[in-house]
Short mmCIF file of N, CA, C and O in Angstrom, two decimals:
data_model
loop_
_atom_site.label_atom_id
_atom_site.label_comp_id
_atom_site.label_asym_id
_atom_site.label_seq_id
_atom_site.Cartn_x
_atom_site.Cartn_y
_atom_site.Cartn_z
N UNK A 1 -18.20 7.35 18.46
CA UNK A 1 -16.84 6.84 18.51
C UNK A 1 -16.53 6.02 17.26
O UNK A 1 -15.45 6.14 16.71
N UNK A 2 -17.48 5.19 16.84
CA UNK A 2 -17.27 4.38 15.64
C UNK A 2 -17.18 5.26 14.40
O UNK A 2 -16.33 5.05 13.53
N UNK A 3 -18.02 6.29 14.34
CA UNK A 3 -17.99 7.20 13.20
C UNK A 3 -16.65 7.91 13.11
O UNK A 3 -16.10 8.07 12.01
N UNK A 4 -16.09 8.32 14.23
CA UNK A 4 -14.78 8.99 14.24
C UNK A 4 -13.69 8.02 13.79
O UNK A 4 -12.79 8.40 13.04
N UNK A 5 -13.76 6.78 14.25
CA UNK A 5 -12.79 5.77 13.85
C UNK A 5 -12.84 5.54 12.35
O UNK A 5 -11.80 5.47 11.69
N UNK A 6 -14.05 5.42 11.80
CA UNK A 6 -14.20 5.22 10.35
C UNK A 6 -13.69 6.43 9.58
O UNK A 6 -13.06 6.28 8.54
N UNK A 7 -13.97 7.64 10.08
CA UNK A 7 -13.49 8.83 9.40
C UNK A 7 -11.97 8.84 9.38
O UNK A 7 -11.36 9.14 8.36
N UNK A 8 -11.34 8.50 10.52
CA UNK A 8 -9.88 8.47 10.59
C UNK A 8 -9.32 7.42 9.65
O UNK A 8 -8.31 7.65 8.98
N UNK A 9 -9.94 6.24 9.59
CA UNK A 9 -9.47 5.18 8.70
C UNK A 9 -9.57 5.63 7.24
O UNK A 9 -8.65 5.40 6.45
N UNK A 10 -10.66 6.29 6.88
CA UNK A 10 -10.82 6.78 5.50
C UNK A 10 -9.79 7.86 5.19
O UNK A 10 -9.26 7.91 4.07
N UNK A 11 -9.50 8.71 6.15
CA UNK A 11 -8.50 9.77 5.94
C UNK A 11 -7.12 9.17 5.72
O UNK A 11 -6.37 9.61 4.83
N UNK A 12 -6.77 8.16 6.50
CA UNK A 12 -5.46 7.50 6.37
C UNK A 12 -5.38 6.80 5.02
O UNK A 12 -4.37 6.89 4.30
N UNK A 13 -6.45 6.09 4.64
CA UNK A 13 -6.47 5.40 3.35
C UNK A 13 -6.35 6.39 2.20
O UNK A 13 -5.57 6.18 1.26
N UNK A 14 -7.07 7.49 2.26
CA UNK A 14 -7.01 8.50 1.21
C UNK A 14 -5.61 9.09 1.08
O UNK A 14 -5.10 9.27 -0.03
N UNK A 15 -4.98 9.37 2.21
CA UNK A 15 -3.62 9.92 2.18
C UNK A 15 -2.64 8.91 1.58
O UNK A 15 -1.77 9.28 0.78
N UNK A 16 -2.78 7.63 1.95
CA UNK A 16 -1.89 6.61 1.41
C UNK A 16 -2.08 6.45 -0.10
O UNK A 16 -1.10 6.35 -0.85
N UNK A 17 -3.33 6.46 -0.55
CA UNK A 17 -3.59 6.34 -1.99
C UNK A 17 -3.06 7.54 -2.75
O UNK A 17 -2.50 7.39 -3.85
N UNK A 18 -3.19 8.74 -2.20
CA UNK A 18 -2.63 9.93 -2.86
C UNK A 18 -1.12 9.83 -2.98
O UNK A 18 -0.53 10.19 -4.00
N UNK A 19 -0.47 9.32 -1.92
CA UNK A 19 0.98 9.17 -1.96
C UNK A 19 1.39 8.13 -3.00
O UNK A 19 2.33 8.35 -3.76
N UNK A 20 0.69 7.01 -3.04
CA UNK A 20 0.99 5.98 -4.04
C UNK A 20 0.76 6.50 -5.46
O UNK A 20 1.52 6.19 -6.38
N UNK A 21 -0.28 7.31 -5.63
CA UNK A 21 -0.54 7.91 -6.93
C UNK A 21 0.60 8.86 -7.31
O UNK A 21 1.09 8.86 -8.44
N UNK A 22 1.04 9.66 -6.34
CA UNK A 22 2.14 10.58 -6.59
C UNK A 22 3.43 9.88 -6.94
O UNK A 22 4.25 10.41 -7.69
N UNK A 23 3.62 8.68 -6.40
CA UNK A 23 4.81 7.89 -6.68
C UNK A 23 4.68 7.09 -7.97
O UNK A 23 5.60 6.37 -8.35
N UNK A 24 3.53 7.18 -8.62
CA UNK A 24 3.34 6.47 -9.88
C UNK A 24 3.05 4.99 -9.72
O UNK A 24 3.25 4.21 -10.65
N UNK A 25 2.57 4.59 -8.54
CA UNK A 25 2.31 3.18 -8.29
C UNK A 25 0.84 2.80 -8.49
O UNK A 25 0.54 1.64 -8.73
N UNK A 26 -0.06 3.76 -8.35
CA UNK A 26 -1.47 3.50 -8.61
C UNK A 26 -2.02 4.58 -9.53
O UNK A 26 -1.51 5.71 -9.58
N UNK A 27 -3.05 4.21 -10.24
CA UNK A 27 -3.74 5.13 -11.15
C UNK A 27 -5.14 5.36 -10.57
O UNK A 27 -5.82 4.43 -10.16
N UNK A 28 -5.55 6.62 -10.52
CA UNK A 28 -6.87 6.99 -9.98
C UNK A 28 -7.79 7.34 -11.13
O UNK A 28 -7.44 8.15 -11.99
N UNK A 29 -8.98 6.75 -11.14
CA UNK A 29 -9.99 7.06 -12.14
C UNK A 29 -11.26 7.48 -11.42
O UNK A 29 -11.85 6.68 -10.69
N UNK A 30 -11.65 8.74 -11.60
CA UNK A 30 -12.88 9.25 -10.99
C UNK A 30 -13.97 9.29 -12.05
O UNK A 30 -13.72 9.67 -13.20
N UNK A 31 -15.18 8.90 -11.67
CA UNK A 31 -16.32 8.89 -12.59
C UNK A 31 -17.30 9.99 -12.18
O UNK A 31 -17.58 10.16 -10.99
N UNK A 32 -17.81 10.73 -13.16
CA UNK A 32 -18.72 11.85 -12.85
C UNK A 32 -20.12 11.35 -12.50
O UNK A 32 -21.07 11.48 -13.27
N UNK A 33 -20.24 10.75 -11.34
CA UNK A 33 -21.52 10.24 -10.85
C UNK A 33 -21.81 10.88 -9.50
O UNK A 33 -20.94 11.49 -8.89
N UNK A 34 -23.03 10.74 -9.04
CA UNK A 34 -23.39 11.22 -7.71
C UNK A 34 -23.88 10.03 -6.91
O UNK A 34 -24.86 9.40 -7.30
N UNK A 35 -23.19 9.67 -5.83
CA UNK A 35 -21.91 10.23 -5.38
C UNK A 35 -20.78 9.81 -6.32
O UNK A 35 -20.90 8.84 -7.07
N UNK A 36 -19.69 10.56 -6.26
CA UNK A 36 -18.54 10.30 -7.13
C UNK A 36 -18.01 8.90 -6.84
O UNK A 36 -17.86 8.49 -5.70
N UNK A 37 -17.76 8.17 -7.91
CA UNK A 37 -17.17 6.83 -7.79
C UNK A 37 -15.71 6.95 -8.22
O UNK A 37 -15.41 7.54 -9.26
N UNK A 38 -14.81 6.38 -7.42
CA UNK A 38 -13.37 6.43 -7.72
C UNK A 38 -12.84 5.00 -7.69
O UNK A 38 -13.16 4.23 -6.79
N UNK A 39 -12.05 4.66 -8.70
CA UNK A 39 -11.40 3.35 -8.75
C UNK A 39 -9.90 3.56 -8.84
O UNK A 39 -9.43 4.51 -9.48
N UNK A 40 -9.17 2.66 -8.20
CA UNK A 40 -7.72 2.69 -8.25
C UNK A 40 -7.23 1.40 -8.88
O UNK A 40 -7.81 0.34 -8.66
N UNK A 41 -6.15 1.49 -9.64
CA UNK A 41 -5.56 0.30 -10.24
C UNK A 41 -4.04 0.42 -10.20
O UNK A 41 -3.49 1.52 -10.12
N UNK A 42 -3.39 -0.73 -10.25
CA UNK A 42 -1.92 -0.76 -10.22
C UNK A 42 -1.37 -0.32 -11.57
O UNK A 42 -1.89 -0.70 -12.62
N UNK A 43 -0.31 0.46 -11.52
CA UNK A 43 0.37 0.86 -12.75
C UNK A 43 1.40 -0.21 -13.11
O UNK A 43 1.69 -1.12 -12.33
N UNK A 44 1.98 -0.09 -14.29
CA UNK A 44 3.03 -1.01 -14.71
C UNK A 44 4.21 -0.93 -13.75
O UNK A 44 4.84 -1.94 -13.43
N UNK A 45 4.52 0.26 -13.27
CA UNK A 45 5.61 0.43 -12.30
C UNK A 45 5.34 -0.38 -11.03
O UNK A 45 6.24 -1.01 -10.48
N UNK A 46 4.11 -0.36 -10.56
CA UNK A 46 3.73 -1.12 -9.37
C UNK A 46 3.85 -2.62 -9.64
O UNK A 46 4.37 -3.37 -8.79
N UNK A 47 3.40 -3.05 -10.80
CA UNK A 47 3.45 -4.48 -11.14
C UNK A 47 4.90 -4.96 -11.18
O UNK A 47 5.20 -6.07 -10.74
N UNK A 48 5.81 -4.12 -11.67
CA UNK A 48 7.24 -4.51 -11.68
C UNK A 48 7.82 -4.56 -10.27
O UNK A 48 8.78 -5.29 -10.01
N UNK A 49 7.27 -3.78 -9.34
CA UNK A 49 7.75 -3.74 -7.96
C UNK A 49 7.26 -4.93 -7.13
O UNK A 49 7.91 -5.33 -6.17
N UNK A 50 6.13 -5.52 -7.48
CA UNK A 50 5.53 -6.58 -6.68
C UNK A 50 6.46 -7.76 -6.40
O UNK A 50 6.53 -8.22 -5.26
N UNK A 51 7.21 -8.30 -7.38
CA UNK A 51 8.10 -9.42 -7.05
C UNK A 51 9.16 -9.06 -6.01
O UNK A 51 9.53 -9.88 -5.17
N UNK A 52 9.63 -7.83 -6.04
CA UNK A 52 10.62 -7.38 -5.06
C UNK A 52 10.00 -7.36 -3.67
O UNK A 52 10.59 -7.85 -2.69
N UNK A 53 8.79 -6.83 -3.56
CA UNK A 53 8.10 -6.79 -2.27
C UNK A 53 7.76 -8.19 -1.76
O UNK A 53 7.86 -8.45 -0.56
N UNK A 54 7.40 -9.09 -2.67
CA UNK A 54 7.11 -10.46 -2.27
C UNK A 54 8.37 -11.15 -1.74
O UNK A 54 8.31 -11.86 -0.74
N UNK A 55 9.50 -10.92 -2.39
CA UNK A 55 10.77 -11.50 -1.91
C UNK A 55 11.12 -10.94 -0.53
O UNK A 55 11.56 -11.68 0.35
N UNK A 56 10.94 -9.65 -0.35
CA UNK A 56 11.21 -9.02 0.95
C UNK A 56 10.30 -9.59 2.02
O UNK A 56 10.74 -9.89 3.14
N UNK A 57 9.04 -9.79 1.69
CA UNK A 57 8.09 -10.37 2.64
C UNK A 57 8.48 -11.80 3.02
O UNK A 57 8.44 -12.18 4.19
N UNK A 58 8.88 -12.59 2.01
CA UNK A 58 9.32 -13.96 2.28
C UNK A 58 10.53 -13.97 3.21
O UNK A 58 10.61 -14.77 4.14
N UNK A 59 11.49 -13.09 2.95
CA UNK A 59 12.68 -13.00 3.79
C UNK A 59 12.30 -12.63 5.22
O UNK A 59 12.79 -13.24 6.17
N UNK A 60 11.41 -11.64 5.36
CA UNK A 60 11.02 -11.20 6.70
C UNK A 60 10.31 -12.31 7.47
O UNK A 60 10.57 -12.52 8.66
N UNK A 61 9.43 -13.06 6.80
CA UNK A 61 8.74 -14.16 7.46
C UNK A 61 9.73 -15.24 7.90
O UNK A 61 9.61 -15.79 9.00
N UNK A 62 10.71 -15.55 7.06
CA UNK A 62 11.71 -16.56 7.41
C UNK A 62 12.55 -16.09 8.59
O UNK A 62 12.89 -16.87 9.48
N UNK A 63 12.87 -14.82 8.63
CA UNK A 63 13.67 -14.27 9.74
C UNK A 63 12.89 -14.30 11.05
O UNK A 63 13.46 -14.52 12.10
N UNK A 64 11.59 -14.06 10.99
CA UNK A 64 10.78 -14.08 12.21
C UNK A 64 10.66 -15.49 12.76
O UNK A 64 10.56 -15.68 13.97
N UNK A 65 10.70 -16.48 11.89
CA UNK A 65 10.57 -17.87 12.32
C UNK A 65 11.90 -18.46 12.79
O UNK A 65 11.91 -19.43 13.53
N UNK A 66 13.01 -17.87 12.36
CA UNK A 66 14.32 -18.42 12.67
C UNK A 66 14.82 -17.98 14.02
O UNK A 66 14.20 -17.17 14.72
N UNK A 67 15.97 -18.54 14.43
CA UNK A 67 16.57 -18.14 15.71
C UNK A 67 17.02 -16.68 15.67
O UNK A 67 17.40 -16.17 14.63
N UNK A 68 16.95 -16.04 16.80
CA UNK A 68 17.37 -14.64 16.88
C UNK A 68 18.89 -14.60 16.86
O UNK A 68 19.55 -15.29 17.62
N UNK A 69 19.42 -13.79 15.96
CA UNK A 69 20.87 -13.65 15.86
C UNK A 69 21.32 -12.45 16.71
O UNK A 69 20.64 -11.45 16.77
N UNK A 70 22.47 -12.60 17.30
CA UNK A 70 23.05 -11.49 18.06
C UNK A 70 24.04 -10.76 17.16
O UNK A 70 24.79 -11.37 16.41
N UNK A 71 24.00 -9.45 17.21
CA UNK A 71 24.94 -8.66 16.45
C UNK A 71 26.23 -8.52 17.24
O UNK A 71 26.20 -8.34 18.45
N UNK A 72 27.37 -8.58 16.57
CA UNK A 72 28.64 -8.40 17.29
C UNK A 72 28.70 -6.97 17.85
O UNK A 72 28.26 -6.04 17.24
N UNK A 73 29.26 -6.88 19.03
CA UNK A 73 29.36 -5.58 19.68
C UNK A 73 30.69 -4.95 19.47
O UNK A 73 31.65 -5.50 19.15
#
């Protein structure tokens, strides 16, 4: 059961990294070793996006702590 859980977690992580690479947010570097070693790093595009994501995170945290607003019907 644990092995299946780890396999699923690795599959999800691999899919997310491939998507981020496709979007130009991470760079993948594979090294010809056995076993293959792979490193990921943030691209300049990702670094420019980080302040926006941090602001969004700050806003979301403040909204969760504040009173719940009702939307007009």
